[in-house]
Short mmCIF file of C-alpha atoms in Angstrom, two decimals:
data_model
loop_
_atom_site.label_atom_id
_atom_site.label_comp_id
_atom_site.label_asym_id
_atom_site.label_seq_id
_atom_site.Cartn_x
_atom_site.Cartn_y
_atom_site.Cartn_z
CA UNK A 3 0.04 0.00 0.04
CA UNK A 4 1.26 3.53 -0.59
CA UNK A 5 2.12 5.76 2.24
CA UNK A 6 -0.58 8.06 3.65
CA UNK A 7 -0.40 11.48 2.05
CA UNK A 8 2.31 13.57 3.73
CA UNK A 9 3.23 10.97 6.29
CA UNK A 10 4.93 7.69 7.00
CA UNK A 11 3.29 4.33 6.79
CA UNK A 12 2.79 2.59 10.09
CA UNK A 13 2.69 5.62 12.29
CA UNK A 14 0.03 4.89 14.89
CA UNK A 15 -2.90 7.19 15.36
CA UNK A 16 -3.35 8.69 18.83
CA UNK A 17 -5.15 6.38 21.32
CA UNK A 18 -8.57 6.63 22.76
CA UNK A 19 -9.37 8.83 25.65
CA UNK A 20 -8.96 7.07 28.99
CA UNK A 21 -12.70 7.35 29.74
CA UNK A 22 -13.41 5.30 26.60
CA UNK A 23 -10.76 2.63 27.58
CA UNK A 24 -12.01 2.30 31.18
CA UNK A 25 -15.75 2.19 30.47
CA UNK A 26 -17.08 -1.23 29.37
CA UNK A 27 -20.15 -2.06 27.39
CA UNK A 28 -23.42 -2.97 28.88
CA UNK A 29 -23.71 -6.65 29.81
CA UNK A 30 -27.40 -6.41 29.48
CA UNK A 31 -27.10 -5.20 25.84
CA UNK A 32 -24.67 -8.07 25.19
CA UNK A 33 -27.07 -10.63 26.64
CA UNK A 34 -29.97 -9.23 24.58
CA UNK A 35 -27.84 -9.79 21.52
CA UNK A 36 -27.34 -13.46 22.55
CA UNK A 37 -31.02 -14.06 23.24
CA UNK A 38 -32.43 -12.28 20.15
CA UNK A 39 -33.59 -15.61 18.68
CA UNK A 40 -37.38 -15.69 18.54
CA UNK A 41 -37.68 -19.00 20.37
CA UNK A 42 -35.91 -17.60 23.53
CA UNK A 43 -38.24 -16.52 26.32
CA UNK A 44 -36.18 -13.77 27.85
CA UNK A 45 -36.52 -12.39 31.35
CA UNK A 46 -33.40 -10.38 30.63
CA UNK A 47 -34.38 -7.09 28.98
CA UNK A 48 -36.34 -4.25 30.53
CA UNK A 49 -38.45 -4.02 27.37
CA UNK A 50 -41.95 -2.70 27.67
CA UNK A 51 -44.59 -5.08 26.09
CA UNK A 52 -44.82 -3.95 22.49
CA UNK A 53 -48.34 -5.18 21.98
CA UNK A 54 -49.40 -2.71 24.68
CA UNK A 55 -48.02 0.29 22.74
CA UNK A 56 -50.85 2.68 21.71
CA UNK A 57 -49.46 2.64 18.16
CA UNK A 58 -52.72 3.80 16.59
CA UNK A 59 -52.89 6.82 18.95
CA UNK A 60 -49.22 7.76 18.55
CA UNK A 61 -49.50 7.40 14.72
CA UNK A 62 -52.51 9.76 14.75
CA UNK A 63 -50.59 12.34 16.80
CA UNK A 64 -47.76 12.35 14.33
CA UNK A 65 -50.10 12.58 11.43
CA UNK A 66 -51.90 15.56 12.96
CA UNK A 67 -48.76 17.57 13.74
CA UNK A 68 -47.37 16.96 10.26
CA UNK A 69 -50.56 17.82 8.56
CA UNK A 70 -51.33 20.94 10.56
CA UNK A 71 -47.93 22.64 10.98
CA UNK A 72 -45.19 20.65 9.21
CA UNK A 73 -42.78 23.66 9.01
CA UNK A 74 -42.67 23.88 12.76
CA UNK A 75 -42.67 20.15 13.41
CA UNK A 76 -39.75 19.56 11.10
CA UNK A 77 -37.68 22.65 11.98
CA UNK A 78 -34.93 23.32 14.51
CA UNK A 79 -36.33 24.19 17.94
CA UNK A 80 -35.31 25.58 21.30
CA UNK A 81 -32.98 23.50 23.51
CA UNK A 82 -35.39 23.71 26.48
CA UNK A 83 -38.06 21.80 24.57
CA UNK A 84 -41.59 22.09 23.17
CA UNK A 85 -43.56 24.56 25.44
CA UNK A 86 -46.81 22.48 25.10
CA UNK A 87 -45.02 19.25 26.07
CA UNK A 88 -43.27 20.91 29.06
CA UNK A 89 -46.67 22.35 30.19
CA UNK A 90 -48.34 18.92 29.97
CA UNK A 91 -45.49 17.22 31.83
CA UNK A 92 -45.57 19.99 34.45
CA UNK A 93 -49.30 19.50 34.95
CA UNK A 94 -48.87 15.73 35.42
CA UNK A 95 -46.00 16.22 37.84
CA UNK A 96 -47.96 18.80 39.82
CA UNK A 97 -51.04 16.41 39.93
CA UNK A 98 -48.78 13.74 41.31
CA UNK A 99 -47.80 16.00 44.31
CA UNK A 100 -44.77 18.11 43.24
CA UNK A 101 -45.63 21.63 42.10
CA UNK A 102 -43.99 22.14 38.83
CA UNK A 103 -44.08 24.80 36.11
CA UNK A 104 -43.24 24.33 32.44
CA UNK A 105 -40.14 26.50 32.87
CA UNK A 106 -38.82 24.12 35.59
CA UNK A 107 -38.35 21.41 32.95
CA UNK A 108 -35.86 20.55 30.23
CA UNK A 109 -36.88 18.00 27.56
CA UNK A 110 -34.19 15.42 27.05
CA UNK A 111 -33.51 12.59 24.54
CA UNK A 112 -34.65 9.98 27.11
CA UNK A 113 -34.02 10.28 30.78
CA UNK A 114 -30.65 8.62 30.09
CA UNK A 115 -29.53 11.83 28.46
CA UNK A 116 -30.75 13.80 31.39
CA UNK A 117 -28.40 11.87 33.69
CA UNK A 118 -25.49 12.43 31.29
CA UNK A 119 -26.23 16.20 31.25
CA UNK A 120 -26.22 16.21 35.08
CA UNK A 121 -22.95 14.39 35.14
CA UNK A 122 -21.43 16.89 32.65
CA UNK A 123 -22.76 19.87 34.54
CA UNK A 124 -21.88 18.73 38.10
CA UNK A 125 -18.93 16.35 38.08
CA UNK A 126 -15.19 16.96 37.80
CA UNK A 127 -12.85 14.01 37.37
CA UNK A 128 -12.31 12.43 40.80
CA UNK A 129 -15.50 13.76 42.35
CA UNK A 130 -17.29 11.15 44.43
CA UNK A 131 -20.74 9.83 43.39
CA UNK A 132 -22.77 7.67 45.72
CA UNK A 133 -25.01 4.93 44.27
CA UNK A 134 -27.30 2.22 45.51
CA UNK A 135 -25.66 -1.12 45.60
CA UNK A 136 -26.79 -2.69 43.25
CA UNK A 137 -27.33 0.13 40.82
CA UNK A 138 -28.70 0.84 37.43
CA UNK A 139 -26.01 -0.29 34.98
CA UNK A 140 -26.13 2.65 32.50
CA UNK A 141 -25.66 5.13 35.44
CA UNK A 142 -22.36 3.37 36.24
CA UNK A 143 -21.34 3.82 32.63
CA UNK A 144 -22.21 7.52 32.71
CA UNK A 145 -20.27 8.19 35.91
CA UNK A 146 -17.26 6.21 34.58
CA UNK A 147 -17.20 8.52 31.42
CA UNK A 148 -17.34 11.57 33.75
CA UNK A 149 -14.30 10.31 35.59
CA UNK A 150 -16.15 10.11 38.84
CA UNK A 151 -15.15 7.85 41.73
CA UNK A 152 -18.23 5.75 42.40
CA UNK A 153 -18.85 4.62 45.97
CA UNK A 154 -21.60 2.13 46.77
CA UNK A 155 -24.12 2.55 49.58
CA UNK A 156 -25.40 -0.65 51.04
CA UNK A 157 -29.08 -1.65 50.56
CA UNK A 158 -31.43 -4.15 52.15
CA UNK A 159 -34.80 -5.59 51.13
CA UNK A 160 -36.34 -1.97 51.67
CA UNK A 161 -33.69 -0.25 49.58
CA UNK A 162 -30.98 2.28 50.43
CA UNK A 163 -29.83 2.22 54.10
CA UNK A 164 -29.92 5.75 55.34
CA UNK A 165 -27.68 5.17 58.34
CA UNK A 166 -24.96 3.85 55.99
CA UNK A 167 -25.58 6.84 53.58
CA UNK A 168 -25.00 9.32 56.41
CA UNK A 169 -21.80 7.52 57.56
CA UNK A 170 -20.41 7.19 53.94
CA UNK A 171 -21.37 10.82 53.09
CA UNK A 172 -19.39 12.20 56.23
CA UNK A 173 -16.35 9.98 55.21
CA UNK A 174 -16.31 10.41 51.43
CA UNK A 175 -17.70 14.00 50.98
CA UNK A 176 -19.55 13.20 47.79
CA UNK A 177 -20.91 15.68 45.35
CA UNK A 178 -23.91 13.60 44.13
CA UNK A 179 -26.19 10.80 45.24
CA UNK A 180 -27.89 8.88 42.47
CA UNK A 181 -30.94 6.69 43.25
CA UNK A 182 -34.04 5.10 41.67
CA UNK A 183 -36.30 5.11 44.74
CA UNK A 184 -39.39 3.65 43.16
CA UNK A 185 -39.43 0.14 41.69
CA UNK A 186 -35.62 0.27 41.39
CA UNK A 187 -33.64 -1.21 38.52
CA UNK A 188 -32.47 -3.88 39.01
CA UNK A 189 -34.10 -4.88 42.33
CA UNK A 190 -37.68 -3.65 42.02
CA UNK A 191 -37.47 -2.19 45.57
CA UNK A 192 -39.22 0.91 46.64
CA UNK A 193 -37.87 3.27 49.35
CA UNK A 194 -40.32 4.04 52.11
CA UNK A 195 -41.40 7.63 52.84
CA UNK A 196 -39.41 7.56 56.14
CA UNK A 197 -36.25 6.59 54.31
CA UNK A 198 -36.91 9.29 51.70
CA UNK A 199 -37.22 11.87 54.33
CA UNK A 200 -33.94 10.68 55.85
CA UNK A 201 -32.13 10.86 52.46
CA UNK A 202 -33.45 14.47 52.04
CA UNK A 203 -32.28 15.48 55.49
CA UNK A 204 -28.83 13.98 55.04
CA UNK A 205 -28.36 15.65 51.65
CA UNK A 206 -29.26 19.03 53.21
CA UNK A 207 -27.08 18.65 56.27
CA UNK A 208 -24.08 17.15 54.48
CA UNK A 209 -24.36 19.28 51.32
CA UNK A 210 -24.75 17.01 48.31
CA UNK A 211 -26.88 16.90 45.18
CA UNK A 212 -29.50 14.27 44.52
CA UNK A 213 -30.32 12.75 41.12
CA UNK A 214 -33.74 11.14 41.54
CA UNK A 215 -34.49 8.80 38.53
CA UNK A 216 -38.13 7.90 38.18
CA UNK A 217 -38.88 5.97 34.98
CA UNK A 218 -41.24 3.39 36.67
CA UNK A 219 -43.23 5.47 39.17
CA UNK A 220 -46.44 5.40 37.05
CA UNK A 221 -46.33 1.60 36.81
CA UNK A 222 -47.67 0.98 40.25
CA UNK A 223 -50.31 -1.72 40.49
CA UNK A 224 -50.49 -2.26 44.21
CA UNK A 225 -50.38 0.07 47.27
CA UNK A 226 -50.31 3.80 47.51
CA UNK A 227 -47.78 6.09 45.75
CA UNK A 228 -44.82 7.36 47.79
CA UNK A 229 -43.93 11.09 47.33
CA UNK A 230 -40.78 11.83 45.37
CA UNK A 231 -37.58 12.52 47.41
CA UNK A 232 -37.63 15.97 45.72
CA UNK A 233 -40.78 16.78 47.76
CA UNK A 234 -39.33 16.23 51.18
CA UNK A 235 -37.88 19.03 53.36
CA UNK A 236 -34.21 19.63 52.63
CA UNK A 237 -34.23 18.20 49.12
CA UNK A 238 -36.16 20.92 47.31
CA UNK A 239 -33.15 23.01 46.28
CA UNK A 240 -30.79 20.16 45.65
CA UNK A 241 -32.72 17.45 43.77
CA UNK A 242 -32.76 16.83 39.90
CA UNK A 243 -35.76 14.69 39.02
CA UNK A 244 -35.47 12.65 35.85
CA UNK A 245 -38.64 11.50 34.03
CA UNK A 246 -39.22 9.30 31.00
CA UNK A 247 -41.89 8.61 28.42
CA UNK A 248 -40.25 5.20 27.60
CA UNK A 249 -42.24 3.08 30.06
CA UNK A 250 -45.57 4.97 29.79
CA UNK A 251 -45.71 5.81 26.10
CA UNK A 252 -43.01 4.16 24.03
CA UNK A 253 -39.17 3.92 24.36
CA UNK A 254 -38.60 4.49 20.67
CA UNK A 255 -39.68 8.10 21.09
CA UNK A 256 -36.56 8.75 23.20
CA UNK A 257 -38.26 11.40 25.29
CA UNK A 258 -37.50 12.37 28.91
CA UNK A 259 -37.55 15.37 31.14
CA UNK A 260 -35.19 16.90 33.71
CA UNK A 261 -36.64 18.95 36.57
CA UNK A 262 -34.02 20.80 38.46
CA UNK A 263 -33.17 24.02 40.31
CA UNK A 264 -32.65 27.00 38.02
CA UNK A 265 -28.92 27.28 38.03
CA UNK A 266 -28.42 23.53 37.49
CA UNK A 267 -31.02 23.42 34.86
CA UNK A 268 -29.37 26.25 32.97
CA UNK A 269 -26.06 24.46 33.14
CA UNK A 270 -27.76 21.29 31.65
CA UNK A 271 -29.23 23.33 28.94
CA UNK A 272 -25.79 24.49 27.87
CA UNK A 273 -24.54 20.92 28.08
CA UNK A 274 -27.39 19.86 25.88
CA UNK A 275 -26.66 22.49 23.33
CA UNK A 276 -23.13 21.07 23.11
CA UNK A 277 -24.49 17.50 22.84
CA UNK A 278 -27.42 17.64 20.31
CA UNK A 279 -28.86 21.23 20.21
CA UNK A 280 -32.33 19.95 21.08
CA UNK A 281 -34.47 16.78 21.22
CA UNK A 282 -36.33 15.74 18.06
CA UNK A 283 -38.86 18.52 17.31
CA UNK A 284 -41.42 16.23 15.61
CA UNK A 285 -41.34 13.59 18.43
CA UNK A 286 -41.90 16.33 21.00
CA UNK A 287 -44.75 17.77 18.98
CA UNK A 288 -46.38 14.45 18.54
CA UNK A 289 -46.05 13.58 22.29
CA UNK A 290 -47.53 16.89 23.25
CA UNK A 291 -50.46 16.29 20.85
CA UNK A 292 -50.96 12.75 22.16
CA UNK A 293 -51.10 14.05 25.80
CA UNK A 294 -53.69 16.66 24.64
CA UNK A 295 -56.04 14.35 22.73
CA UNK A 296 -55.55 10.79 24.04
CA UNK A 297 -56.26 9.46 27.50
CA UNK A 298 -52.85 8.42 28.74
CA UNK A 299 -54.24 7.53 32.19
CA UNK A 300 -56.68 5.03 30.60
CA UNK A 301 -53.78 3.59 28.61
CA UNK A 302 -51.68 3.26 31.82
CA UNK A 303 -54.53 1.40 33.45
CA UNK A 304 -54.45 -1.13 30.67
CA UNK A 305 -50.63 -1.42 31.01
CA UNK A 306 -50.67 -1.79 34.74
CA UNK A 307 -53.38 -4.41 34.63
CA UNK A 308 -51.30 -6.47 32.21
CA UNK A 309 -48.12 -6.05 34.18
CA UNK A 310 -49.84 -6.94 37.43
CA UNK A 311 -50.93 -10.32 35.91
CA UNK A 312 -47.44 -10.84 34.61
CA UNK A 313 -45.77 -10.05 37.91
CA UNK A 314 -48.05 -12.60 39.52
CA UNK A 315 -47.25 -15.25 36.84
CA UNK A 316 -43.50 -14.72 37.47
CA UNK A 317 -43.44 -14.46 41.24
CA UNK A 318 -45.90 -17.25 41.84
CA UNK A 319 -43.93 -19.65 39.65
CA UNK A 320 -40.46 -18.97 41.03
CA UNK A 321 -40.82 -21.47 43.87
CA UNK A 322 -41.09 -24.23 41.21
CA UNK A 323 -38.51 -22.83 38.93
CA UNK A 324 -35.66 -21.92 41.39
CA UNK A 325 -33.74 -24.32 43.69
CA UNK A 326 -34.75 -24.65 47.31
CA UNK A 327 -33.22 -21.93 49.34
CA UNK A 328 -33.58 -19.21 46.74
CA UNK A 329 -35.12 -15.79 47.65
CA UNK A 330 -37.02 -13.17 45.71
CA UNK A 331 -39.19 -10.15 46.22
CA UNK A 332 -42.73 -9.23 45.12
CA UNK A 333 -42.51 -5.62 43.79
CA UNK A 334 -45.69 -3.52 43.78
CA UNK A 335 -45.06 -2.19 40.40
CA UNK A 336 -42.39 -1.47 37.77
CA UNK A 337 -40.74 -4.15 35.65
CA UNK A 338 -38.21 -6.30 37.68
CA UNK A 339 -37.98 -9.02 40.28
CA UNK A 340 -34.68 -9.53 42.17
CA UNK A 341 -33.80 -13.14 42.99
CA UNK A 342 -30.85 -14.80 44.71
CA UNK A 343 -29.98 -18.40 44.34
CA UNK A 344 -28.54 -20.50 47.17
CA UNK A 345 -24.90 -20.20 48.07
CA UNK A 346 -22.71 -22.21 45.69
CA UNK A 347 -24.69 -21.05 42.55
CA UNK A 348 -23.08 -18.57 40.22
CA UNK A 349 -25.78 -16.88 38.00
CA UNK A 350 -23.20 -15.59 35.50
CA UNK A 351 -21.58 -19.03 35.10
CA UNK A 352 -24.97 -20.69 34.71
CA UNK A 353 -26.28 -18.35 31.98
CA UNK A 354 -24.92 -20.12 28.93
CA UNK A 355 -26.41 -23.28 30.10
CA UNK A 356 -29.74 -21.51 30.68
CA UNK A 357 -29.74 -19.89 27.26
CA UNK A 358 -29.28 -23.38 25.65
CA UNK A 359 -32.74 -24.13 27.10
CA UNK A 360 -34.15 -21.12 25.25
CA UNK A 361 -34.58 -18.94 28.32
CA UNK A 362 -32.62 -16.07 29.82
CA UNK A 363 -32.20 -13.65 32.75
CA UNK A 364 -29.59 -11.10 33.65
CA UNK A 365 -27.01 -12.14 36.20
CA UNK A 366 -26.94 -9.63 39.10
CA UNK A 367 -23.19 -9.28 39.43
CA UNK A 368 -22.60 -6.40 36.88
CA UNK A 369 -25.03 -4.17 38.80
CA UNK A 370 -22.83 -3.93 41.77
CA UNK A 371 -20.36 -1.01 42.28
CA UNK A 372 -19.15 -2.84 45.39
CA UNK A 373 -18.57 -6.56 45.99
CA UNK A 374 -20.93 -8.39 43.70
CA UNK A 375 -23.38 -11.07 44.69
CA UNK A 376 -22.74 -13.97 42.35
CA UNK A 377 -25.99 -15.66 43.26
CA UNK A 378 -28.13 -12.72 42.18
CA UNK A 379 -30.30 -12.39 39.07
CA UNK A 380 -32.72 -9.85 37.65
CA UNK A 381 -35.84 -11.11 35.94
CA UNK A 382 -38.20 -8.81 34.01
CA UNK A 383 -41.90 -9.81 33.91
CA UNK A 384 -43.32 -7.24 31.42
CA UNK A 385 -42.24 -8.44 28.00
CA UNK A 386 -44.07 -11.82 27.79
CA UNK A 387 -47.64 -12.92 28.50
CA UNK A 388 -48.45 -14.98 31.56
CA UNK A 389 -48.51 -18.13 29.51
CA UNK A 390 -45.16 -17.44 28.06
CA UNK A 391 -43.79 -16.63 31.46
CA UNK A 392 -44.95 -19.97 32.86
CA UNK A 393 -43.39 -21.80 29.88
CA UNK A 394 -40.17 -19.81 30.43
CA UNK A 395 -40.05 -20.74 34.07
CA UNK A 396 -40.47 -24.39 33.20
CA UNK A 397 -37.41 -24.15 30.94
CA UNK A 398 -35.47 -22.32 33.59
CA UNK A 399 -36.30 -25.14 36.09
CA UNK A 400 -34.99 -27.74 33.74
CA UNK A 401 -31.90 -25.74 32.83
CA UNK A 402 -30.94 -25.18 36.50
CA UNK A 403 -31.64 -28.88 37.35
CA UNK A 404 -29.54 -30.01 34.40
CA UNK A 405 -26.68 -27.59 35.47
CA UNK A 406 -26.55 -29.12 38.90
CA UNK A 407 -27.08 -32.72 38.03
CA UNK A 408 -30.68 -33.00 38.98
CA UNK A 409 -31.97 -33.90 35.57
#
């Protein structure tokens, strides 16, 4: 081959940034690729049930905004987001107990981007971020890219331990606490009102920001809602609340919102201008129209009813599917069940054998920022019907029996 123009052959190009080298890919995404065969019943992905999407209503909303004002729907827009969409989200947020105006919100390309913007606006390399242990995987990726030092906070069956949070905050002097307090990913746990009040008090007394991620809060099918951490005394001026349309409307829209105090929100607006100028104009306009003309609450009732039945099918079948001595929870909403196998089992090592039986879960180990629990696994109950879930659990039982010499 000839030399490159103006240079010598074989001279290496500069290397990647250290953040790219130290941040791994998502194990969940890799497992989804392995289990993409249609015959696999997968409890691995947090994928909303596609047959429950209101495709007709969403299509009508797109058609209406494109027919009525295509020049606006297809044009560049403001970074802050569609005013009608922000007003609609603000009204829903206020109705759920947190007084919010349209100008308190920034529309993001999924709540995932909102967390990235917060990391960009808040974190210097070496800053300490506290996370629940186990924690949402993509958050760990974001904080790694930001160069933060991630410190895990212990959890129990009720979620984050406030006593441990206070002790670790005093020792580590973190800048940010990230948590998913309602139907947490991966565990499905919900933090009680008392613990939320304690988190808010600790944040105010110790001086740290809170990133409260709430993609699942509207998927409750049992019990009473718990107020957002952002609504408790001490948290009002230091909490960024992340919202998402992915679980209530459709993930393909890639729409989320960020509610934050003014100075932080302005910093996130500037970070978003540098990232993508603004979120898709036509998607925002269609979502705003959908919220104006469709009955999202009626749609959510249908979704919750279906997910409730699917949660029951999964949880009620685990005693037959998992080996004696296993433990699991019964979340009151959301998408996930957290299970632990008996000591001596390794959920990661078992997964290839399980996939050969055309069923899958996500091993729990990658979700831990601290010492991983090799016996843990996350199972999602929303993607498949109750009948498919029962079939999948039968396959899982056979796979685990085969792996341990029982069949």
